[in-house]
Short mmCIF file of N, CA, C and O in Angstrom, two decimals:
data_model
loop_
_atom_site.label_atom_id
_atom_site.label_comp_id
_atom_site.label_asym_id
_atom_site.label_seq_id
_atom_site.Cartn_x
_atom_site.Cartn_y
_atom_site.Cartn_z
N MET A 493 96.99 74.33 128.13
CA MET A 493 96.71 73.25 127.25
C MET A 493 96.32 71.95 128.27
O MET A 493 97.41 71.69 129.63
N VAL A 494 95.29 71.70 129.02
CA VAL A 494 94.88 70.76 130.02
C VAL A 494 95.37 69.07 129.16
O VAL A 494 95.25 68.93 128.60
N GLN A 495 95.93 68.84 130.85
CA GLN A 495 96.29 67.37 130.38
C GLN A 495 95.97 66.59 131.85
O GLN A 495 95.58 67.16 132.58
N VAL A 496 94.88 65.32 130.87
CA VAL A 496 94.05 64.66 131.90
C VAL A 496 93.87 63.10 131.20
O VAL A 496 94.63 62.80 130.22
N ASN A 497 94.47 62.54 132.48
CA ASN A 497 94.58 61.15 131.79
C ASN A 497 93.73 60.21 132.67
O ASN A 497 93.74 60.42 133.77
N TYR A 498 93.37 59.12 132.35
CA TYR A 498 92.24 57.97 132.74
C TYR A 498 93.75 57.21 133.84
O TYR A 498 94.66 56.73 132.60
N SER A 499 93.50 56.11 134.56
CA SER A 499 94.91 55.34 134.74
C SER A 499 94.09 54.15 134.91
O SER A 499 93.12 53.77 134.25
N ASP A 500 95.02 53.46 135.07
CA ASP A 500 94.14 52.10 134.28
C ASP A 500 93.52 51.48 135.33
O ASP A 500 92.29 50.94 135.15
N ASP A 501 93.61 51.54 136.92
CA ASP A 501 92.55 51.49 137.47
C ASP A 501 91.26 52.28 137.28
O ASP A 501 90.30 51.13 137.46
N GLU A 502 91.08 53.73 136.87
CA GLU A 502 89.89 53.97 136.41
C GLU A 502 88.86 53.42 134.84
O GLU A 502 87.70 52.93 135.04
N ILE A 503 89.70 53.01 134.39
CA ILE A 503 89.64 52.27 132.71
C ILE A 503 89.09 50.70 133.14
O ILE A 503 88.00 50.84 132.57
N ASN A 504 90.00 50.16 134.14
CA ASN A 504 89.08 49.09 134.79
C ASN A 504 87.87 48.49 135.17
O ASN A 504 86.51 48.51 135.08
N GLU A 505 87.33 49.92 136.40
CA GLU A 505 86.44 49.70 137.17
C GLU A 505 85.20 50.19 136.11
O GLU A 505 84.29 49.96 135.96
N MET A 506 85.62 51.35 134.83
CA MET A 506 84.76 51.88 133.72
C MET A 506 84.40 50.04 132.54
O MET A 506 83.26 49.97 133.26
N LEU A 507 85.11 49.67 132.77
CA LEU A 507 84.96 47.88 132.13
C LEU A 507 84.24 47.47 132.81
O LEU A 507 83.27 46.62 132.22
N VAL A 508 84.49 47.00 133.97
CA VAL A 508 84.12 46.16 134.55
C VAL A 508 82.48 46.85 134.95
O VAL A 508 81.39 46.03 134.97
N GLU A 509 81.69 47.97 135.12
CA GLU A 509 80.53 48.52 134.96
C GLU A 509 79.76 48.40 134.08
O GLU A 509 78.89 48.27 134.02
N LEU A 510 80.44 48.43 132.84
CA LEU A 510 80.15 48.34 131.46
C LEU A 510 79.16 46.84 131.38
O LEU A 510 78.48 47.02 130.62
N VAL A 511 80.71 45.91 131.47
CA VAL A 511 80.16 44.67 131.04
C VAL A 511 79.10 44.30 132.45
O VAL A 511 78.33 43.55 131.69
N ASN A 512 79.14 44.95 133.17
CA ASN A 512 77.83 43.80 134.28
C ASN A 512 76.65 45.00 133.86
O ASN A 512 75.67 43.95 133.83
N ARG A 513 76.50 45.82 133.60
CA ARG A 513 75.27 46.77 133.34
C ARG A 513 74.96 45.75 131.73
O ARG A 513 73.95 45.46 131.46
N MET A 514 75.40 45.18 131.08
CA MET A 514 75.83 45.15 129.36
C MET A 514 75.16 43.31 129.97
O MET A 514 74.07 43.12 129.54
N ALA A 515 75.16 43.00 131.34
CA ALA A 515 75.59 41.41 131.14
C ALA A 515 73.95 41.77 132.42
O ALA A 515 73.22 40.43 131.98
N SER A 516 73.52 42.45 132.30
CA SER A 516 72.09 42.50 133.22
C SER A 516 71.17 43.18 132.25
O SER A 516 69.92 42.23 132.53
N GLU A 517 71.35 43.66 131.45
CA GLU A 517 70.23 44.26 130.76
C GLU A 517 69.82 43.93 129.29
O GLU A 517 68.96 44.20 128.82
N ALA A 518 70.86 43.11 128.85
CA ALA A 518 70.92 42.58 127.73
C ALA A 518 70.44 42.04 127.03
O ALA A 518 70.66 40.51 128.68
N GLU A 519 69.60 41.31 126.93
CA GLU A 519 68.69 39.89 126.33
C GLU A 519 69.41 38.99 125.89
O GLU A 519 69.62 38.66 125.07
N LEU A 520 70.61 38.43 127.12
CA LEU A 520 71.82 37.42 126.57
C LEU A 520 71.28 36.27 127.44
O LEU A 520 70.54 36.28 128.66
N SER A 521 72.34 34.96 126.80
CA SER A 521 71.70 34.14 127.80
C SER A 521 72.48 33.99 128.64
O SER A 521 72.87 34.49 129.15
N ALA A 522 72.27 32.95 129.37
CA ALA A 522 73.23 32.51 130.68
C ALA A 522 74.29 32.80 129.97
O ALA A 522 75.96 33.18 130.79
N LYS A 523 74.38 31.78 128.99
CA LYS A 523 75.65 31.51 128.99
C LYS A 523 76.79 32.47 128.46
O LYS A 523 78.11 32.74 128.41
N ASP A 524 75.70 33.11 127.20
CA ASP A 524 76.94 34.76 126.74
C ASP A 524 76.83 35.56 128.00
O ASP A 524 78.11 36.03 128.27
N ARG A 525 76.23 35.75 129.24
CA ARG A 525 76.73 36.62 130.08
C ARG A 525 77.95 35.84 130.86
O ARG A 525 78.77 36.99 131.11
N ALA A 526 77.72 34.68 130.88
CA ALA A 526 79.19 34.29 131.47
C ALA A 526 80.66 34.22 130.61
O ALA A 526 81.40 34.55 131.42
N MET A 527 79.96 34.26 129.52
CA MET A 527 81.11 34.10 128.33
C MET A 527 81.93 35.98 128.40
O MET A 527 83.11 36.27 128.69
N LEU A 528 80.80 37.02 129.02
CA LEU A 528 81.49 38.20 128.79
C LEU A 528 82.04 38.33 130.26
O LEU A 528 83.01 38.66 129.92
N LYS A 529 81.73 37.98 131.04
CA LYS A 529 82.43 38.24 131.62
C LYS A 529 83.81 37.58 132.00
O LYS A 529 84.43 37.92 132.36
N ARG A 530 83.61 36.41 131.39
CA ARG A 530 85.14 35.62 131.50
C ARG A 530 85.93 36.36 131.09
O ARG A 530 87.42 36.32 131.44
N TRP A 531 85.95 36.81 129.42
CA TRP A 531 86.53 37.83 128.88
C TRP A 531 86.91 38.64 129.43
O TRP A 531 88.19 38.79 129.78
N ARG A 532 86.29 39.61 130.23
CA ARG A 532 86.79 40.83 131.23
C ARG A 532 87.40 40.18 132.07
O ARG A 532 88.53 40.82 132.13
N SER A 533 87.35 39.29 133.08
CA SER A 533 88.28 38.80 134.04
C SER A 533 89.30 38.60 133.31
O SER A 533 90.01 37.86 134.09
N SER A 534 89.48 37.79 132.24
CA SER A 534 90.70 37.16 131.83
C SER A 534 91.44 37.98 130.75
O SER A 534 92.20 37.93 131.36
N GLU A 535 90.57 38.52 130.10
CA GLU A 535 91.47 39.26 129.11
C GLU A 535 92.30 40.35 129.63
O GLU A 535 92.84 41.06 129.02
N MET A 536 91.12 41.01 130.37
CA MET A 536 91.06 42.73 130.04
C MET A 536 91.37 42.75 132.19
O MET A 536 90.84 43.37 132.15
N LYS A 537 92.56 41.89 132.64
CA LYS A 537 92.56 42.26 133.81
C LYS A 537 93.63 43.38 133.92
O LYS A 537 94.56 43.35 133.01
N LEU A 538 93.75 43.79 135.08
CA LEU A 538 94.46 44.57 135.03
C LEU A 538 96.34 44.34 134.90
O LEU A 538 96.88 42.82 135.08
N GLY A 539 96.85 45.35 134.52
CA GLY A 539 98.26 44.62 133.75
C GLY A 539 98.66 43.94 132.11
O GLY A 539 99.13 43.37 132.12
N SER A 540 97.51 43.20 131.88
CA SER A 540 96.88 42.62 130.52
C SER A 540 97.70 43.35 129.40
O SER A 540 97.41 44.96 129.80
N ASP A 541 98.22 43.28 128.06
CA ASP A 541 98.53 44.42 126.69
C ASP A 541 97.41 44.56 126.09
O ASP A 541 97.50 45.81 126.30
N GLU A 542 95.62 44.21 126.58
CA GLU A 542 94.88 44.61 126.09
C GLU A 542 94.20 45.68 126.85
O GLU A 542 93.85 46.23 126.37
N LEU A 543 94.53 45.30 128.58
CA LEU A 543 93.75 46.42 129.26
C LEU A 543 94.97 47.86 129.17
O LEU A 543 94.42 48.65 128.79
N ASP A 544 95.73 47.44 128.65
CA ASP A 544 97.07 48.60 128.48
C ASP A 544 96.67 49.41 127.28
O ASP A 544 96.75 50.45 126.97
N ASP A 545 96.72 48.54 126.17
CA ASP A 545 95.49 49.20 124.22
C ASP A 545 94.29 50.18 125.30
O ASP A 545 94.83 50.85 124.59
N LEU A 546 93.34 49.34 126.03
CA LEU A 546 92.54 50.04 126.29
C LEU A 546 92.74 51.55 126.51
O LEU A 546 91.89 52.50 126.33
N VAL A 547 93.51 51.23 128.14
CA VAL A 547 93.49 52.86 128.42
C VAL A 547 94.78 53.43 127.35
O VAL A 547 94.42 54.68 127.67
N ARG A 548 95.28 53.75 126.81
CA ARG A 548 96.48 54.01 125.63
C ARG A 548 95.14 54.85 124.59
O ARG A 548 95.28 55.77 124.71
N LYS A 549 94.25 54.12 124.68
CA LYS A 549 93.37 54.29 123.17
C LYS A 549 92.47 55.42 124.27
O LYS A 549 91.84 56.32 123.70
N ALA A 550 91.65 55.30 125.34
CA ALA A 550 90.63 56.10 126.10
C ALA A 550 91.44 57.31 126.26
O ALA A 550 90.89 58.42 126.43
N ASN A 551 92.87 57.35 126.68
CA ASN A 551 93.39 58.72 127.21
C ASN A 551 94.27 59.23 125.78
O ASN A 551 93.85 60.46 125.56
N GLU A 552 94.26 58.79 124.72
CA GLU A 552 94.50 59.36 123.44
C GLU A 552 92.82 59.97 122.80
O GLU A 552 92.75 61.28 122.49
N ASP A 553 92.36 58.93 122.99
CA ASP A 553 90.67 59.71 122.47
C ASP A 553 89.99 61.26 123.70
O ASP A 553 90.25 62.12 122.61
N LEU A 554 90.75 61.24 125.02
CA LEU A 554 90.56 62.13 125.55
C LEU A 554 90.92 63.65 125.09
O LEU A 554 90.44 64.37 125.30
N ALA A 555 92.07 63.13 125.22
CA ALA A 555 93.03 64.23 124.57
C ALA A 555 92.94 65.48 123.37
O ALA A 555 92.18 66.42 123.31
N LYS A 556 92.42 64.19 122.43
CA LYS A 556 91.77 65.09 121.48
C LYS A 556 90.61 65.60 121.79
O LYS A 556 90.52 66.38 120.70
N ASN A 557 89.62 65.08 122.11
CA ASN A 557 87.95 66.13 122.69
C ASN A 557 88.83 66.99 123.29
O ASN A 557 87.85 68.07 123.13
N VAL A 558 89.81 67.29 124.46
CA VAL A 558 89.48 68.34 125.13
C VAL A 558 90.30 69.34 124.50
O VAL A 558 90.29 70.10 124.12
N GLU A 559 91.43 69.07 123.28
CA GLU A 559 91.90 69.77 122.10
C GLU A 559 91.29 70.11 121.98
O GLU A 559 90.88 71.25 121.01
N SER A 560 90.14 69.40 120.86
CA SER A 560 89.30 70.13 120.09
C SER A 560 88.20 71.04 120.81
O SER A 560 87.60 72.39 120.47
N ARG A 561 87.73 70.86 122.37
CA ARG A 561 86.52 72.11 122.91
C ARG A 561 87.47 72.94 122.98
O ARG A 561 87.04 74.55 122.51
N GLU A 562 89.02 72.71 123.39
CA GLU A 562 89.97 73.81 123.55
C GLU A 562 89.83 75.16 122.61
O GLU A 562 89.42 76.11 122.62
N LYS A 563 89.87 74.67 120.88
CA LYS A 563 90.52 75.18 119.95
C LYS A 563 88.92 75.49 119.91
O LYS A 563 88.61 76.77 119.42
N SER A 564 87.55 75.13 120.22
CA SER A 564 86.10 75.61 119.67
C SER A 564 86.45 76.76 120.60
O SER A 564 85.91 77.74 120.25
N ALA A 565 87.02 76.73 121.50
CA ALA A 565 86.19 78.23 122.93
C ALA A 565 87.07 79.23 122.18
O ALA A 565 86.87 80.55 121.93
N ILE A 566 88.22 79.35 121.57
CA ILE A 566 89.44 80.01 121.26
C ILE A 566 88.87 80.95 120.41
O ILE A 566 88.42 81.90 120.08
N ARG A 567 87.74 79.79 119.06
CA ARG A 567 87.18 80.21 117.90
C ARG A 567 85.86 81.20 117.53
O ARG A 567 85.94 81.92 117.15
N ARG A 568 85.29 80.64 119.20
CA ARG A 568 83.78 81.13 119.05
C ARG A 568 84.03 82.96 119.61
O ARG A 568 85.06 83.29 120.50
N PRO A 569 83.37 83.42 119.11
CA PRO A 569 83.45 84.65 119.28
C PRO A 569 82.79 84.98 121.01
O PRO A 569 82.11 83.91 120.93
N ASP A 570 82.87 86.18 121.69
CA ASP A 570 82.54 86.28 123.38
C ASP A 570 81.27 86.13 123.46
O ASP A 570 80.53 86.09 124.07
N TRP A 571 80.52 87.00 122.34
CA TRP A 571 79.06 87.34 121.93
C TRP A 571 78.19 86.21 122.42
O TRP A 571 77.21 86.09 122.31
N ARG A 572 78.99 85.57 121.57
CA ARG A 572 77.80 84.03 121.33
C ARG A 572 78.35 82.82 122.95
O ARG A 572 78.06 81.90 123.00
N GLN A 573 78.69 82.56 123.75
CA GLN A 573 79.08 82.22 124.53
C GLN A 573 78.01 82.35 125.44
O GLN A 573 76.87 82.10 126.00
#
C-alpha cells in the first residue's frame, strides 16, 4: 500500500493559491475579496486547529482515493489495461 501525506505547508500553499484565484476570478466585491483573504490569513494560518483539520481531512481523502485506485487495479483483468 502506498502511503502519501500532504504536509501542513503543502495544504497551506494550496489554500493560498485557491483563495487568491477565487478572489481574482470570482466576481466578488472588493469588500468580499478582502474578507476572504482576511479569513484565510487569520483562521487558516499554519498551526491553527482549522488548518490542522483541513490537513487531516485532505490526507484521509487522499488515502481513500489511493486505496480505491489500488483495489480497482487489482480487480481489472490484465487484458483491459
